[in-house]
Short mmCIF file of C-alpha atoms in Angstrom, two decimals:
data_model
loop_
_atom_site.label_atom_id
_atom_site.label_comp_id
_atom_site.label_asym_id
_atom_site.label_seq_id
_atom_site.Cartn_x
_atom_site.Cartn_y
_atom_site.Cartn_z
CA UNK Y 1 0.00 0.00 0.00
CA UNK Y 2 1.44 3.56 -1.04
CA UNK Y 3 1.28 6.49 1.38
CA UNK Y 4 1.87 10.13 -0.52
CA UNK Y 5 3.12 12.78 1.24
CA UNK Y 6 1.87 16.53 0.60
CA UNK Y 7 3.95 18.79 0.85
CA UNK Y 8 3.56 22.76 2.62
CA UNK Y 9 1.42 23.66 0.26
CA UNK Y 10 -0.77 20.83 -0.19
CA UNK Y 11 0.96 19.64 -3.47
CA UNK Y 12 1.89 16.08 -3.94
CA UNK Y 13 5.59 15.29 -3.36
CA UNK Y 14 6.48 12.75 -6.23
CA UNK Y 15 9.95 11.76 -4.80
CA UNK Y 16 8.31 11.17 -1.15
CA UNK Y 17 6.49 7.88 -1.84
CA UNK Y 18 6.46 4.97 0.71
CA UNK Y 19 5.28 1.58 1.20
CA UNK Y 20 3.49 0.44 4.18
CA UNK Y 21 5.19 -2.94 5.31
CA UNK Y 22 2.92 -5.93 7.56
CA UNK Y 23 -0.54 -5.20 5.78
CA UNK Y 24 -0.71 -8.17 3.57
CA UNK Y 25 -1.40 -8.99 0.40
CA UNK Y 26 -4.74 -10.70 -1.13
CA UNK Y 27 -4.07 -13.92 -3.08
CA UNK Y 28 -7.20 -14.68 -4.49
CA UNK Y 29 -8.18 -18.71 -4.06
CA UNK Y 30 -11.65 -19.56 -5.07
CA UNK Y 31 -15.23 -18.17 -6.53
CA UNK Y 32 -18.79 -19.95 -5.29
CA UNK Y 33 -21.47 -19.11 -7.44
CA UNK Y 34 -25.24 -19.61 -5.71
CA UNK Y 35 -28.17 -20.73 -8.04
CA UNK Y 36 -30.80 -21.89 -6.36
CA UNK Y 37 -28.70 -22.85 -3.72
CA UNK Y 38 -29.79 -24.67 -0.23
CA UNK Y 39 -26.27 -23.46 1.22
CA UNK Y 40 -22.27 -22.58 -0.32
CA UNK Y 41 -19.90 -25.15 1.17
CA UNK Y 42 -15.85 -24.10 0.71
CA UNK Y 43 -14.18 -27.30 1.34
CA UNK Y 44 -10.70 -26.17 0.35
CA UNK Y 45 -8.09 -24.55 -0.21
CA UNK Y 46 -8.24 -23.81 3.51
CA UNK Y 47 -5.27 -24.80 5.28
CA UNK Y 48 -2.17 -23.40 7.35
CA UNK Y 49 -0.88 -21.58 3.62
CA UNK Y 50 -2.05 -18.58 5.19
CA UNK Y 51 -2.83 -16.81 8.90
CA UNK Y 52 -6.06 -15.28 7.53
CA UNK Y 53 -8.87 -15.62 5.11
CA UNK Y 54 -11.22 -13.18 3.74
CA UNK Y 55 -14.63 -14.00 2.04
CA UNK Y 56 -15.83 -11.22 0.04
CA UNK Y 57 -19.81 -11.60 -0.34
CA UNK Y 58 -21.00 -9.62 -3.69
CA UNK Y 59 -25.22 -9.19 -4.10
CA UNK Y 60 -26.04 -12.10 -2.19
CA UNK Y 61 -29.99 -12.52 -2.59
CA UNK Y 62 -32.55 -14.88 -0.63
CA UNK Y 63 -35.14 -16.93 -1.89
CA UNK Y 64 -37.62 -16.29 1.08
CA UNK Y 65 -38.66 -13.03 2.65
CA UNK Y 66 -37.13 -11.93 5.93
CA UNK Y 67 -34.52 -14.16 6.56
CA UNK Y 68 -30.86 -14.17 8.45
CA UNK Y 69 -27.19 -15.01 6.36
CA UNK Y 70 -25.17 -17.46 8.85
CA UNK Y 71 -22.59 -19.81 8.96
CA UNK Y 72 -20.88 -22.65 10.68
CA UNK Y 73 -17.56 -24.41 10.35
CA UNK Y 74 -16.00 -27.94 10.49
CA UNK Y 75 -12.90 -29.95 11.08
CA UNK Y 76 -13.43 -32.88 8.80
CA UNK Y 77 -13.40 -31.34 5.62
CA UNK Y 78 -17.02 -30.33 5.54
CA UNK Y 79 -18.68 -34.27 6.29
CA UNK Y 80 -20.14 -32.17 9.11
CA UNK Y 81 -20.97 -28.74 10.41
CA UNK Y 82 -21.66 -27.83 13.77
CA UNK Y 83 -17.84 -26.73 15.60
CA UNK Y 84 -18.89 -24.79 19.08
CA UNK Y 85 -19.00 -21.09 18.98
CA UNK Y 86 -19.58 -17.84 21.33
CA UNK Y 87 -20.89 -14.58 19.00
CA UNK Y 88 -22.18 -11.28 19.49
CA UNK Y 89 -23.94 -9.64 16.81
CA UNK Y 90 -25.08 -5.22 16.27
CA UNK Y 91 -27.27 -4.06 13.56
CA UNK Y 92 -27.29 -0.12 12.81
CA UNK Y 93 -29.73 1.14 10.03
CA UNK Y 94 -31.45 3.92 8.64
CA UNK Y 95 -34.69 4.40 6.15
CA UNK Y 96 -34.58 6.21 2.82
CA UNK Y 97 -37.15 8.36 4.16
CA UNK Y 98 -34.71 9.78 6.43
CA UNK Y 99 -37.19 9.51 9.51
CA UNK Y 100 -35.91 6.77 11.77
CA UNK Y 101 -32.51 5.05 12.44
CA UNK Y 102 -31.45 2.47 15.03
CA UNK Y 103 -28.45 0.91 16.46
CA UNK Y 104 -29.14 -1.65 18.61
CA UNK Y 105 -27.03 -5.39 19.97
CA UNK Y 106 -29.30 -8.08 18.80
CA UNK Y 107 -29.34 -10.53 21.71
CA UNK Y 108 -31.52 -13.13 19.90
CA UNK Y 109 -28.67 -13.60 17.45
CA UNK Y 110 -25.95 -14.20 19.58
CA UNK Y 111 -24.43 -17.47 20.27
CA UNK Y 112 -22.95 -18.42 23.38
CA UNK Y 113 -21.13 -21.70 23.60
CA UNK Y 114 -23.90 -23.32 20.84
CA UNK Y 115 -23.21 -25.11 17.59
CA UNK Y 116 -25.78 -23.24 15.50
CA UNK Y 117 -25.06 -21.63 12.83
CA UNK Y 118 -23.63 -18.39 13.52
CA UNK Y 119 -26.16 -15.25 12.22
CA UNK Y 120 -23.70 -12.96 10.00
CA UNK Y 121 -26.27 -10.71 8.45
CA UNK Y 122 -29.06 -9.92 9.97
CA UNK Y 123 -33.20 -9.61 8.27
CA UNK Y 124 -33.10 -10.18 4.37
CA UNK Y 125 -35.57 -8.84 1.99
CA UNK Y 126 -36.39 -11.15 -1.34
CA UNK Y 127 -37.25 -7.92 -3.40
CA UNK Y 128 -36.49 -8.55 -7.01
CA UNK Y 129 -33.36 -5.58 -6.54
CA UNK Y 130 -32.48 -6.55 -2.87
CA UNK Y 131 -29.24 -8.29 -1.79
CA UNK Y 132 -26.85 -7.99 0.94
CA UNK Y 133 -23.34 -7.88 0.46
CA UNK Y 134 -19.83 -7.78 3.06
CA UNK Y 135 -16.65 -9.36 4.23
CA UNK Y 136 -16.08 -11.99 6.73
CA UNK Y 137 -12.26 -12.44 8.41
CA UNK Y 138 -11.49 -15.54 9.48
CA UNK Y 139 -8.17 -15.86 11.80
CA UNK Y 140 -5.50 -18.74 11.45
CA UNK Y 141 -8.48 -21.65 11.12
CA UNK Y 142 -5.69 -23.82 11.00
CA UNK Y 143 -4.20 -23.25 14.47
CA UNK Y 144 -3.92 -26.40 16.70
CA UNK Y 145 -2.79 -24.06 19.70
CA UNK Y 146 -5.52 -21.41 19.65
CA UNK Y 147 -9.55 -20.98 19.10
CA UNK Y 148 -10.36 -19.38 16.01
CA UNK Y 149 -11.78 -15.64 15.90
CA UNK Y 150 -13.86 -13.95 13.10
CA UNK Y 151 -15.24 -10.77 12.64
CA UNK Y 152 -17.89 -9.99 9.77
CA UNK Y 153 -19.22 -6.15 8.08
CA UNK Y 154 -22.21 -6.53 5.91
CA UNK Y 155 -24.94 -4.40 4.53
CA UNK Y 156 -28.27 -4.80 3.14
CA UNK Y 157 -31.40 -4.31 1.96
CA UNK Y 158 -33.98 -4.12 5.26
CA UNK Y 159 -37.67 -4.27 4.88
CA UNK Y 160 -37.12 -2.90 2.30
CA UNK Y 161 -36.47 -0.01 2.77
CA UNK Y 162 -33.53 0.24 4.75
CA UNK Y 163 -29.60 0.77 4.44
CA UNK Y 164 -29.28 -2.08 7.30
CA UNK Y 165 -25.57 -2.76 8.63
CA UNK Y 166 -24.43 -5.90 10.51
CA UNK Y 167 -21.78 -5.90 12.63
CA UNK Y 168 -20.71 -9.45 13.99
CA UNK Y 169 -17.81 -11.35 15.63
CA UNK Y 170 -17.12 -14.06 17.33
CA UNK Y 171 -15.02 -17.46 18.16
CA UNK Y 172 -15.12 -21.20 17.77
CA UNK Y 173 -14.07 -22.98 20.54
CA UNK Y 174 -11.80 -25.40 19.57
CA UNK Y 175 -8.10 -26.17 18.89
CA UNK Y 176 -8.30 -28.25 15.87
CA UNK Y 177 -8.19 -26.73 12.31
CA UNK Y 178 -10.76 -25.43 10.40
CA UNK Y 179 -11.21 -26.75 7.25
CA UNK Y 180 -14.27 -26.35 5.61
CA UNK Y 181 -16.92 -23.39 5.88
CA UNK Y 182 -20.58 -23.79 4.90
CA UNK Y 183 -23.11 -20.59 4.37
CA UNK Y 184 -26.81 -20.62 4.34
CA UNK Y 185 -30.06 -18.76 5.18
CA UNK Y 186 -32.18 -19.55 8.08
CA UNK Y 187 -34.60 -21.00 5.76
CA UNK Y 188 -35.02 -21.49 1.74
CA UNK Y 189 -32.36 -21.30 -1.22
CA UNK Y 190 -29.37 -18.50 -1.48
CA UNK Y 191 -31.35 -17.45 -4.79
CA UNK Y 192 -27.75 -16.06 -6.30
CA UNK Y 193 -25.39 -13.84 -5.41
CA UNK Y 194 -20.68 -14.75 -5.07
CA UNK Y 195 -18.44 -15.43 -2.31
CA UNK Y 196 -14.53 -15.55 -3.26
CA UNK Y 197 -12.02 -16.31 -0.62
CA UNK Y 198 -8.81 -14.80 -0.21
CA UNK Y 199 -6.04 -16.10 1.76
CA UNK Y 200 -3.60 -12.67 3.20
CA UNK Y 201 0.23 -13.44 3.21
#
């Protein structure tokens, strides 16, 4: 990443360029594409090549009306889903109207020490021009000395109409790896919509 420096009077300094060491770089790894879908399972290309992974989320849109994006993880390669996990999820939106806004920590969404499927985005609309879209971090799944933290940022269509942020994070509570990550509404088909993982080096 390049910094530039201005100089005293505000004008770019061509010879003062920098880079910014430690950040990372994105190494894209894999697309899933939703049709229809019950659920998107990433079974690999998730292993201890990299510290982090990043799943970028681009127009994801529900079958049904009103549901919640979630996921879960697993250690066997994605034979089963259910790894034990603490969350805490915050929703902040606003209507196009201008005339209300909340912020507000959704307690029914939380998990504490459970092996549902974590909530990641909360309230979907099925609106023929409604999706959601976001990132999702997910630390060194391949640990076998530590539990494995995430932290999600999405934003959708509420309602619908509502700019409605979701702010989530959370851990699974286990040593073993991570290996496989499946994502799915509460109920009915992820209509369409992308997820591409990155790993960060």
């Amino acid at each position: 990443m390049s910094i530039v420096k201005l100089n005293n009077r505000g004008v770019k300094d061509a010879t003062a360029f920098g880079s910014i060491t430690g950040l990372g770089n994105l190494v894209f790894i894999s697309r899933s594409t939703a049709s229809s879908s019950s659920s998107l399972s990433i079974t690999s290309g998730i292993n201890s090549t990299y510290k982090e992974y990043i799943f970028m989320f681009n127009n994801i849109h529900p079958e049904e009306d009103g549901r919640n994006f979630s996921f879960q993880a697993s250690t066997n390669g994605g034979s089963s889903y259910g790894v034990t996990a603490t969350t805490s999820v915050f929703v902040a939106n606003h209507a196009e109207a201008g005339n209300d806004n909340n912020f507000y920590y959704t307690t029914g969404n939380d998990l504490a020490q459970s092996t549902n499927y974590a909530i990641i985005n909360d309230y979907y609309v099925n609106d023929s021009d409604a999706s959601g879209s976001g990132m999702l971090h997910i630390f060194e799944p391949s640990s076998d000395t530590f539990v494995k933290h995430f932290i999600a940022d999405f934003n959708n269509m509420y309602k619908p109409t509502y700019s409605n942020r979701t702010l989530s994070a959370g851990y699974f509570n286990t040593t073993s790896a991570l290996n496989a990550f499946d994502f799915k509404f509460n109920s009915g088909n992820i209509d369409s919509g992308t997820i591409d993982m990155y790993g960060v080096l």
